[in-house]
Amino acid sequence: MKQTLMGNDAIAWGLIHANVDMVSGYPGTPSSEILTEVQKIKYKLNLDVYAEWGTNEKVGFEVAYAGAIAGKRTCATMKQVGLNVASDALMSAAYIGNLGGMLLIAADDPGFHSSQTEQDSRVFAKFARIPVLDPATPQDAYDLTKYGVELSEKFQIPVMLRPVMRVCHAREIIEMDAETDFRPNKGEFKRNVPRWGAVPRKDRFPQGKEQLNRIEVIKEYNWDHLLKSEFDKCEGKEVLIITSGTGHGFAKETLSDLGLDADVVKVLMPYPLPVEQMRDRFKSYDKVLVIEEPYPCVEEQIASPNVYGKNTNSIHQIDEMSKEEILKAFQNIGLYDGENIYATPPSLNFEVEARPPALCPGCPHRDVYYAITKVFKHKKAIYPSDIGCYTLALAQGAIDSILCMGASVSMASGFALSDPDKTVVATIGDGTFFHSGIPPLINAVYQNHKFILVILDNSTIAMTGRQTTPARENRNIDIKKIVEGMGIDCMEHQYSYEMQDNVDFFREVKEVHKNATGPTVVVVREFCILDRERAPEFIPNIFAKVDPDLCVACDQCTTVYKCPPMAYNDDGVIEIDPFLCAGCGGCLDIVCPTDAFVQDFDYLKRGN
C-alpha cells in the first residue's frame, strides 16, 4: 500500500507493523512526532499499545528496556542530545541484552537546526557496541524500523535507528504493509539474576566477552545480508563512493547533475562493519570517498590508504549534507574539475536581513523576563537559563548562559560561588525542571548555595509540540510541593498581563532573597499562548496601538520588550501589526517610557 508520509510518521507505522506495543521516550526535535503518531495510530485502530512520554530520556529508555527484558517488543525514542541523558542505562543494557526486540531511536540534527550539539549517534552506538541503522529516506525509515526490531530480537541486543532531521521531516510516497495485523508479544518476566542483575566482576566480565563475540557475528551478518549485494552491483569504475544516511541521495543526485561515473555503495548498518571484506573490495579502486554526516563513523572503521573523507579533509567536517559540499569533495579527490554549478547566481547574491527567533506574541515568558530585568539590573545580576521556549528571551538580554537540560540550576550554584557580588537569577521551565532540574536544586539546598530560581510553569512542553507535563496529567504532582519538600519556602506568582503586578512581585522576591541563606525559589504560573485548551481563559483580548504623537523612537519596545508585532513604519514611528497582536495587553503598562502604547478599543470592530 502506498502512503505519503513524513519520515517520523513512517517510523511510527514501522513500529506498529513490527508489533511493538511499548513506546516510551522524551520529546525533542527532530524526533517528537514519532511517539505522537504512535498514539494517533493507537486510537485510530483501537490498539492495546503503551505510548507515553517519560519524565526524561533515561526514564523513557529504562521503561522500554524493562519491557524488552520481559519479552515485549519495545522502543525508546529521543533526539541525539537526549541520548546523552539515557547513556548510563544504554551502556549497561548493551552488555546485558534483551529478549524481546528493542529499538532505540536517536534522531540527529546535523547543522544545529534545533540542537546545542551536532553529535553523531552512530558514533555513540559504536561506543556502546550496539548495531545502528542509518536511513536515507522515509522509505528507509519505515523499512529499517521493522528490520531493527527483528535484528534486536534475533541477536538479543538493543538496536539503534539513527534518522537525521532531513529524514524525520521529509515526506515521501512510501510502500508499507496494506494490513495492520497487530500481534504483540506476551510479556513474561523470567527470573535470571546472573543476567539481569549482573554485578562486577563475576557476572559482568563474561557479558563483556559475549558482547564482543556478538559484534563479530553481527559484522558477518551485515556483510551477508546487507553489504555484499551492494558491492556485487558495482561495475568496476575508478572511484567508489561509500554512502551512509542522507549522503546516499545527495551523492547520486550530484553524480547525475555533473554527468560523472562512479560506483556507489549504500551502507544501511554503519556499525559494526565487516572491515576486512570491505577493504578487500577497495583494492580494485583508485579512490574510495566516504560521504556521511556529521562525523567520520564509517570512514574511521574502514580507514585505508585509498579511502578519503572527513579525516583527509576531502569533504566538509561540520554542518549538514548538501550537493555543493559533495561537488567540492569530488573536486578535492580529482573526480571533477568543472565549475561549481550550485553556486548562487550573481543576480541573487545578496544578503537577506536575518529575522532572529523571538517569543510568540502574547507569550507570558516575555513579560516575566521583562519584569526580571527591570528589578535585577544587568550590571549587578547573572541570568543562567535552560533549554526550552524561554531560551528565546536571549533577544531581551535576559539570558547569559545556556548549557543543557537542568544546567541553569547547577550553573546558578557555580556562578553564586564564583561571583558572590552579583545576584544570580536562574530560569527554568516546568518540563525541564521535572526532566533534570530537581537534583541540582537538592544539591543547592544541601550546600546552601544562594541564588534565585524562577520556575516558569506553563503546563506544557511547548517548544517540542506542546506535549503535556507530568503535573498537567496528574494534579497530585505539583512543583511547589516538590520544592517545599526540599525544605524551601517556595514563593508563587500568577502571571498577570498588567506588567506592574509582575514587577512588584519580583521586587518582593528581591527583598526576600536579601535575607536568604540558600536558594530562593519562585514558581510563576503561566500558560502557553498556543495552548488551545488553556490560553483562552487567560488572554484578556486587550489590543494595543501606538499614539504616533507620543512615540519618540527610543527602541525600548524593539530591543528590550521584543514583541514581534512591533516594528517601525515608513515615518520612523512604531506600529503594531494587528494581524500579529494576540490581545495580551502586556505592553500597555511600564514598557513604553512615554506611554505611547494605548488600548485599541476599535480592534474587534474592524473585523481583525
XYZ file of C-alpha atoms in Angstrom:
608
model
C 0.000 0.000 0.000
C 1.312 3.454 -0.897
C 1.091 6.352 1.551
C 2.601 9.832 1.539
C 4.230 10.036 4.948
C 6.659 12.210 6.843
C 9.701 10.260 7.995
C 8.657 10.267 11.639
C 5.171 9.053 10.710
C 6.737 6.270 8.641
C 8.772 5.224 11.672
C 5.619 5.141 13.807
C 3.875 2.871 11.294
C 7.001 0.727 11.125
C 6.834 0.228 14.889
C 3.191 -0.845 14.729
C 3.842 -3.178 11.800
C 6.757 -4.677 13.761
C 4.322 -5.455 16.618
C 5.933 -3.002 19.014
C 3.438 -2.278 21.792
C 5.581 -0.330 24.294
C 6.939 3.069 23.218
C 8.498 5.467 25.679
C 10.842 8.441 25.438
C 11.121 12.192 25.702
C 10.180 14.841 23.103
C 12.892 16.666 21.239
C 13.159 17.955 17.677
C 13.518 16.227 15.266
C 12.137 13.099 16.976
C 8.955 14.354 18.685
C 6.344 13.308 16.118
C 7.233 9.588 16.342
C 5.591 8.833 19.678
C 2.760 11.274 18.969
C 1.965 9.430 15.723
C 2.040 6.076 17.519
C -0.575 7.493 19.895
C -2.720 8.568 16.934
C -2.468 5.129 15.314
C -3.313 3.531 18.646
C -6.595 5.419 18.914
C -7.380 5.200 15.205
C -7.072 1.392 15.127
C -8.062 0.808 18.760
C -4.805 -0.972 19.570
C -3.598 -2.011 23.021
C -0.348 -0.025 22.936
C 1.573 1.789 25.663
C 2.852 5.039 24.123
C 3.697 7.654 26.745
C 6.326 10.280 27.416
C 8.786 9.724 30.253
C 9.996 12.497 32.553
C 13.347 12.327 30.744
C 15.158 10.156 28.205
C 16.831 7.917 30.784
C 13.451 7.089 32.324
C 11.944 6.523 28.877
C 14.763 4.168 27.901
C 14.561 2.194 31.133
C 10.788 1.717 30.841
C 11.178 0.360 27.308
C 14.204 -1.747 28.205
C 12.414 -3.469 31.098
C 9.623 -4.349 28.671
C 12.167 -5.898 26.288
C 13.689 -7.925 29.140
C 10.185 -9.294 29.783
C 9.901 -10.325 26.131
C 7.836 -7.435 24.741
C 8.823 -5.583 21.577
C 9.616 -2.036 22.651
C 11.008 1.297 21.514
C 12.652 4.265 23.211
C 12.620 7.492 21.191
C 14.591 10.710 21.714
C 16.825 13.248 19.976
C 20.595 12.967 19.893
C 21.297 15.101 22.966
C 18.661 13.100 24.834
C 20.815 10.052 24.169
C 23.399 11.640 26.459
C 20.836 11.533 29.262
C 19.933 7.910 28.525
C 23.530 6.791 28.031
C 24.066 5.434 31.549
C 21.264 2.914 31.073
C 22.217 2.229 27.446
C 25.811 1.311 28.205
C 24.791 -1.358 30.708
C 21.885 -2.587 28.575
C 24.353 -3.210 25.730
C 26.161 -5.740 27.943
C 23.050 -7.366 29.414
C 20.929 -7.582 26.270
C 17.211 -8.284 25.969
C 14.721 -10.987 24.958
C 12.100 -9.042 23.026
C 13.232 -6.687 20.284
C 14.162 -3.166 21.458
C 14.659 -0.294 19.042
C 16.431 2.821 20.317
C 15.596 5.784 18.077
C 18.082 8.648 18.330
C 17.215 11.409 15.839
C 20.240 13.502 14.869
C 20.409 17.141 13.863
C 23.332 17.877 11.504
C 23.563 21.621 11.073
C 22.438 22.542 14.614
C 18.932 23.440 13.412
C 17.348 22.875 16.824
C 20.086 21.399 18.979
C 23.039 22.562 21.033
C 25.346 19.904 19.536
C 25.852 18.213 16.172
C 26.873 14.911 17.740
C 26.581 11.727 15.710
C 24.571 8.961 17.384
C 26.179 6.367 15.096
C 29.406 7.014 16.980
C 27.518 6.582 20.250
C 26.264 3.200 19.008
C 29.867 2.243 18.240
C 30.836 3.417 21.733
C 28.098 1.243 23.269
C 28.829 -1.646 20.874
C 25.298 -1.954 19.544
C 24.220 -2.105 15.875
C 22.973 1.106 14.276
C 20.820 1.542 11.155
C 21.046 4.766 9.126
C 18.021 5.506 6.894
C 18.491 7.742 3.849
C 14.782 8.338 3.143
C 11.374 7.996 4.819
C 11.005 4.676 2.956
C 14.243 3.502 4.537
C 12.998 4.757 7.889
C 9.887 2.569 7.647
C 11.768 -0.489 6.400
C 14.667 -0.202 8.839
C 12.344 0.333 11.792
C 10.826 -3.085 11.153
C 14.232 -4.557 10.352
C 15.803 -3.134 13.516
C 13.181 -4.678 15.782
C 13.724 -8.075 14.184
C 17.504 -7.665 14.381
C 17.317 -6.789 18.068
C 15.236 -9.823 18.865
C 17.486 -12.091 16.793
C 20.714 -11.029 18.497
C 19.165 -10.079 21.870
C 20.724 -6.629 21.906
C 19.256 -3.099 21.634
C 19.483 -1.774 18.072
C 19.691 1.928 17.264
C 17.839 3.658 14.423
C 19.547 6.957 13.565
C 17.345 9.174 11.332
C 18.598 12.723 10.788
C 16.370 15.771 10.633
C 16.098 15.681 6.826
C 14.761 12.117 7.057
C 12.494 12.762 10.048
C 10.786 15.750 8.443
C 10.936 14.840 4.750
C 7.852 13.417 3.027
C 7.825 10.585 0.523
C 5.370 8.219 -1.109
C 6.320 5.019 0.658
C 5.312 1.402 0.226
C 4.004 -0.014 3.504
C 2.073 -3.045 4.697
C -1.504 -2.936 3.456
C -2.915 -4.552 6.592
C -2.147 -3.982 10.252
C -2.205 -7.461 11.750
C -1.092 -6.341 15.199
C 0.142 -9.280 17.263
C 2.446 -8.105 20.042
C 4.494 -10.487 22.158
C 3.084 -11.545 25.513
C 5.199 -10.123 28.304
C 6.538 -12.565 30.864
C 9.476 -11.787 33.124
C 11.705 -14.807 33.571
C 13.975 -14.563 36.574
C 17.653 -14.786 35.625
C 19.628 -12.926 38.270
C 23.114 -13.638 36.840
C 21.993 -11.900 33.624
C 19.514 -9.188 34.626
C 21.279 -8.406 37.906
C 24.870 -8.921 36.757
C 27.414 -7.293 39.054
C 31.097 -6.565 38.501
C 33.306 -8.508 38.063
C 31.903 -12.006 38.336
C 28.892 -11.705 36.023
C 29.641 -8.569 34.024
C 33.022 -9.738 32.686
C 31.517 -12.724 30.841
C 28.832 -10.407 29.456
C 31.611 -8.185 28.108
C 33.167 -11.124 26.275
C 29.746 -12.133 24.919
C 29.245 -8.567 23.726
C 32.492 -8.640 21.741
C 31.635 -12.009 20.203
C 28.129 -10.796 19.329
C 29.515 -7.767 17.479
C 31.768 -10.022 15.397
C 28.770 -12.160 14.455
C 26.742 -9.062 13.521
C 29.618 -7.839 11.319
C 29.332 -11.022 9.281
C 25.555 -10.667 9.220
C 25.960 -7.108 7.914
C 28.128 -8.370 5.065
C 26.000 -11.375 4.152
C 22.583 -9.675 4.345
C 23.206 -6.004 3.560
C 26.605 -5.065 2.141
C 27.722 -7.900 -0.129
C 24.813 -7.393 -2.522
C 25.634 -3.681 -2.704
C 29.247 -4.393 -3.694
C 28.174 -7.082 -6.145
C 26.190 -4.443 -8.063
C 29.314 -2.335 -8.635
C 30.584 -2.050 -12.213
C 34.310 -1.579 -11.625
C 34.599 2.185 -12.035
C 37.765 4.005 -10.993
C 36.133 5.646 -7.980
C 33.954 4.041 -5.322
C 31.641 6.161 -3.173
C 30.549 4.772 0.176
C 27.416 6.487 1.476
C 25.589 6.428 4.778
C 22.211 8.022 5.501
C 21.243 11.119 3.547
C 24.654 11.109 1.888
C 23.320 8.474 -0.496
C 20.660 10.604 -2.161
C 22.880 13.669 -2.312
C 25.745 11.670 -3.844
C 23.550 10.043 -6.519
C 21.973 13.363 -7.486
C 25.331 15.151 -7.639
C 26.833 12.438 -9.831
C 23.840 12.731 -12.162
C 23.939 16.540 -12.229
C 27.643 16.545 -13.112
C 27.480 13.621 -15.554
C 30.060 11.601 -13.608
C 30.506 7.846 -13.281
C 31.358 6.139 -10.014
C 30.306 3.023 -8.176
C 28.079 3.779 -5.184
C 27.589 1.516 -2.167
C 24.841 2.322 0.313
C 25.640 1.396 3.909
C 22.466 0.745 5.893
C 24.232 -0.515 9.041
C 27.243 1.792 9.595
C 28.267 -0.135 12.718
C 29.521 -2.787 13.057
C 31.156 -3.012 9.638
C 32.831 -6.082 8.093
C 36.056 -4.163 7.613
C 38.220 -6.887 6.068
C 35.670 -7.800 3.395
C 35.191 -4.132 2.518
C 38.915 -3.385 2.313
C 39.359 -6.376 0.049
C 36.872 -4.810 -2.405
C 38.639 -1.430 -2.153
C 41.773 -2.871 -3.788
C 40.247 -2.576 -7.254
C 39.607 1.176 -6.924
C 41.931 4.149 -7.293
C 39.998 6.121 -4.704
C 37.200 5.480 -2.221
C 35.235 8.507 -0.991
C 33.067 8.236 2.123
C 30.021 10.526 2.218
C 28.344 10.626 5.622
C 27.195 13.136 8.228
C 28.208 14.589 10.529
C 31.139 12.510 11.948
C 33.507 10.081 10.148
C 31.916 6.983 11.706
C 32.209 4.760 8.632
C 35.476 6.297 7.453
C 37.273 5.601 10.723
C 36.299 1.925 10.650
C 37.403 1.307 7.056
C 40.479 3.581 7.012
C 42.865 2.604 4.191
C 45.445 4.467 2.076
C 42.952 4.976 -0.760
C 39.985 5.987 1.457
C 39.094 9.693 1.510
C 36.636 11.613 3.641
C 36.470 13.939 6.604
C 39.720 12.757 8.170
C 41.630 13.573 4.973
C 39.923 16.991 4.697
C 38.360 15.856 1.433
C 34.796 16.730 2.491
C 33.242 19.171 4.933
C 33.606 18.318 8.630
C 30.714 20.311 10.076
C 27.159 21.208 9.010
C 24.643 19.078 7.165
C 24.948 17.473 3.754
C 24.489 19.402 0.506
C 25.194 18.790 -3.157
C 27.592 21.740 -3.233
C 29.715 20.175 -0.480
C 29.785 16.882 -2.367
C 30.802 18.692 -5.565
C 33.711 20.212 -3.643
C 34.650 16.752 -2.387
C 34.649 15.442 -5.969
C 36.977 18.310 -6.871
C 39.246 17.561 -3.912
C 39.772 13.917 -4.923
C 40.170 14.725 -8.649
C 36.892 13.238 -9.828
C 35.587 16.582 -11.121
C 37.400 19.668 -12.422
C 34.496 21.762 -13.697
C 32.709 24.789 -12.306
C 30.501 24.928 -9.245
C 27.056 24.557 -10.813
C 25.423 25.031 -7.410
C 26.950 28.443 -6.733
C 24.488 31.257 -6.100
C 23.915 33.264 -9.313
C 25.335 36.825 -9.095
C 21.854 38.274 -9.552
C 20.758 36.523 -6.348
C 23.967 37.056 -4.398
C 22.660 39.498 -1.819
C 22.131 39.345 1.889
C 18.619 38.916 3.208
C 18.168 40.634 6.534
C 18.019 37.963 9.205
C 14.901 37.630 11.313
C 16.038 36.485 14.743
C 13.888 33.976 16.613
C 11.511 35.513 19.136
C 8.942 34.518 21.705
C 5.408 34.329 20.326
C 3.179 37.423 20.506
C 1.347 37.277 23.828
C 3.780 34.797 25.412
C 3.860 35.280 29.207
C 7.588 34.458 29.252
C 8.289 37.824 27.645
C 6.591 39.772 30.412
C 8.206 37.709 33.159
C 11.683 38.210 31.728
C 10.989 41.902 31.227
C 9.984 42.191 34.886
C 13.090 40.267 35.986
C 15.432 42.594 34.112
C 13.582 45.653 35.415
C 14.198 44.553 39.002
C 17.548 42.765 38.701
C 19.744 45.064 36.586
C 22.268 43.682 34.113
C 25.366 45.090 35.786
C 24.521 43.502 39.121
C 22.959 40.214 38.003
C 23.743 36.956 36.171
C 20.985 35.187 34.257
C 21.659 31.452 33.664
C 18.834 29.730 31.797
C 17.869 26.410 30.276
C 16.513 24.542 27.253
C 13.014 25.471 26.100
C 10.902 28.220 24.526
C 12.113 30.633 27.160
C 15.601 30.369 25.649
C 14.316 32.923 23.129
C 14.481 35.541 25.885
C 18.092 35.836 24.722
C 16.689 38.529 22.442
C 15.634 40.530 25.517
C 19.072 40.372 27.074
C 17.557 38.321 29.901
C 19.769 35.218 29.499
C 23.522 34.924 29.952
C 24.174 31.192 29.639
C 22.658 28.031 28.166
C 24.303 24.627 28.504
C 21.927 21.670 28.657
C 18.727 20.441 30.299
C 18.703 21.337 34.002
C 22.042 23.146 33.918
C 20.531 26.529 34.821
C 20.180 25.361 38.436
C 23.630 23.852 38.901
C 25.280 26.705 36.995
C 23.442 29.137 39.260
C 25.256 27.441 42.133
C 28.571 27.830 40.323
C 28.003 31.487 39.474
C 26.859 32.261 43.025
C 30.071 30.752 44.398
C 32.407 32.348 41.869
C 30.883 35.871 41.690
C 29.071 36.448 45.013
C 28.765 40.203 44.457
C 26.106 39.651 41.792
C 22.569 38.345 42.194
C 22.113 35.125 40.232
C 18.603 34.781 38.750
C 18.180 31.424 37.026
C 15.168 30.479 34.914
C 13.892 27.022 34.009
C 10.655 25.684 32.507
C 8.369 23.253 34.269
C 9.103 20.399 31.863
C 12.851 20.910 32.183
C 12.533 21.107 35.967
C 10.879 17.680 36.010
C 13.426 16.405 33.476
C 16.632 17.260 35.290
C 16.211 20.359 37.463
C 15.374 18.606 40.725
C 18.776 17.001 41.586
C 20.762 20.262 41.232
C 18.223 22.102 43.381
C 18.589 19.448 46.090
C 22.335 19.976 45.815
C 21.895 23.742 46.215
C 19.825 23.248 49.372
C 22.333 20.714 50.676
C 25.262 23.096 50.065
C 23.414 26.354 50.949
C 24.049 27.965 47.564
C 22.408 31.368 47.397
C 20.627 32.272 44.168
C 17.134 32.877 42.816
C 15.450 30.167 40.751
C 12.376 31.134 38.718
C 10.387 28.114 37.515
C 8.205 29.082 34.548
C 5.178 26.780 34.810
C 3.034 26.867 31.661
C 1.906 23.229 31.988
C 3.294 22.127 28.634
C 6.489 21.121 26.837
C 5.860 23.933 24.401
C 8.895 24.046 22.113
C 8.696 20.405 21.003
C 4.994 20.365 20.209
C 3.102 21.188 23.420
C 3.321 17.750 24.987
C 1.742 17.654 28.442
C 3.799 17.776 31.631
C 3.503 15.272 34.497
C 1.769 17.912 36.640
C -0.850 18.545 33.966
C -1.611 14.850 33.637
C -1.718 14.234 37.376
C -2.723 17.102 39.660
C -1.125 15.359 42.634
C 2.227 16.273 41.126
C 2.928 19.911 41.941
C 6.175 21.821 41.521
C 5.558 23.974 44.582
C 5.077 20.889 46.768
C 8.222 19.299 45.354
C 10.215 22.419 46.170
C 8.713 22.653 49.634
C 9.657 19.004 50.160
C 13.285 20.165 49.989
C 12.696 22.486 52.929
C 12.327 25.650 50.818
C 9.602 28.261 51.368
C 8.527 28.403 47.747
C 7.090 31.689 46.501
C 4.259 31.598 43.959
C 3.022 34.150 41.431
C 0.161 34.049 38.958
C 1.315 35.734 35.766
C -0.523 38.988 35.123
C -0.889 40.874 31.861
C -0.602 44.022 33.960
C 3.158 44.427 33.960
C 3.247 46.354 37.218
C 1.985 43.265 39.066
C 4.881 41.195 37.723
C 7.444 43.873 38.543
C 6.070 44.301 42.078
C 6.275 40.549 42.660
C 9.950 40.369 41.687
C 10.688 43.337 43.914
C 9.222 41.254 46.729
C 11.411 38.339 45.657
C 14.445 40.610 45.795
C 13.659 41.616 49.379
C 13.131 38.014 50.476
C 16.381 36.955 48.832
C 18.397 39.550 50.758
C 17.921 37.584 53.975
C 18.148 34.111 52.429
C 20.975 31.712 53.260
C 20.211 29.311 50.425
C 18.249 29.247 47.175
C 15.140 31.393 46.798
C 12.676 29.540 44.589
C 9.759 31.074 42.708
C 7.043 29.315 40.704
C 5.348 31.567 38.154
C 2.058 30.079 36.955
C 1.696 30.842 33.265
C 0.128 29.448 30.101
C 1.260 28.856 26.536
C -0.318 31.273 24.060
C -0.638 28.353 21.591
C -2.360 26.079 24.107
C -5.913 25.972 22.782
C -7.202 24.320 25.950
C -5.854 26.816 28.485
C -4.908 30.025 26.683
C -8.423 31.395 26.017
C -9.211 31.660 29.736
C -6.107 33.803 30.354
C -5.965 36.117 27.309
C -7.831 39.358 28.139
C -8.338 40.376 24.486
C -6.966 43.817 25.202
C -5.370 45.024 21.977
C -2.864 47.824 21.655
C -1.985 50.522 19.162
C 0.561 53.324 19.107
C -0.111 57.011 19.626
C 2.277 58.424 16.990
C 2.467 61.758 18.786
C 3.913 60.075 21.887
C 6.357 57.672 20.185
C 9.910 59.057 20.361
C 11.594 56.050 18.674
C 13.517 55.170 21.833
C 13.752 51.478 20.820
C 12.740 50.268 24.279
C 9.978 48.112 22.795
C 12.036 46.712 19.907
C 15.267 45.973 21.799
C 14.139 45.082 25.335
C 10.488 44.034 25.216
C 10.827 42.401 21.790
C 7.240 41.635 20.792
C 7.034 40.594 17.093
C 4.042 42.825 16.124
C 6.097 45.940 16.933
C 8.087 47.494 14.092
C 8.915 50.886 12.615
C 6.786 52.228 9.781
C 7.967 54.445 6.919
C 7.568 57.514 9.115
C 10.013 56.208 11.708
C 7.256 55.544 14.247
C 6.492 52.220 15.904
C 3.378 50.417 14.674
C 1.663 47.279 15.958
C 0.740 44.756 13.294
C -2.943 43.976 14.018
C -2.631 40.534 12.436
C 0.070 39.519 14.908
C -1.199 41.169 18.068
C -2.512 38.489 20.451
C -4.518 40.832 22.658
C -2.468 40.172 25.787
C -2.302 43.823 26.813
C 1.174 43.337 28.257
C 2.717 46.355 26.565
C 0.205 48.883 27.927
C 1.906 49.152 31.296
C 5.520 50.237 32.026
C 7.003 49.022 28.708
C 6.959 52.397 26.915
C 8.633 55.271 28.821
C 6.383 57.796 27.041
C 3.193 55.696 27.324
C 2.804 55.597 23.550
C 1.034 52.227 23.694
C -2.675 52.746 24.200
C -5.633 50.410 24.106
C -7.249 49.915 20.714
C -10.950 49.833 21.584
C -11.956 49.509 17.920
C -9.743 46.486 17.139
C -12.515 43.898 17.137
C -14.959 46.245 15.442
C -12.654 46.412 12.417
C -13.000 42.660 11.976
C -9.404 41.727 12.786
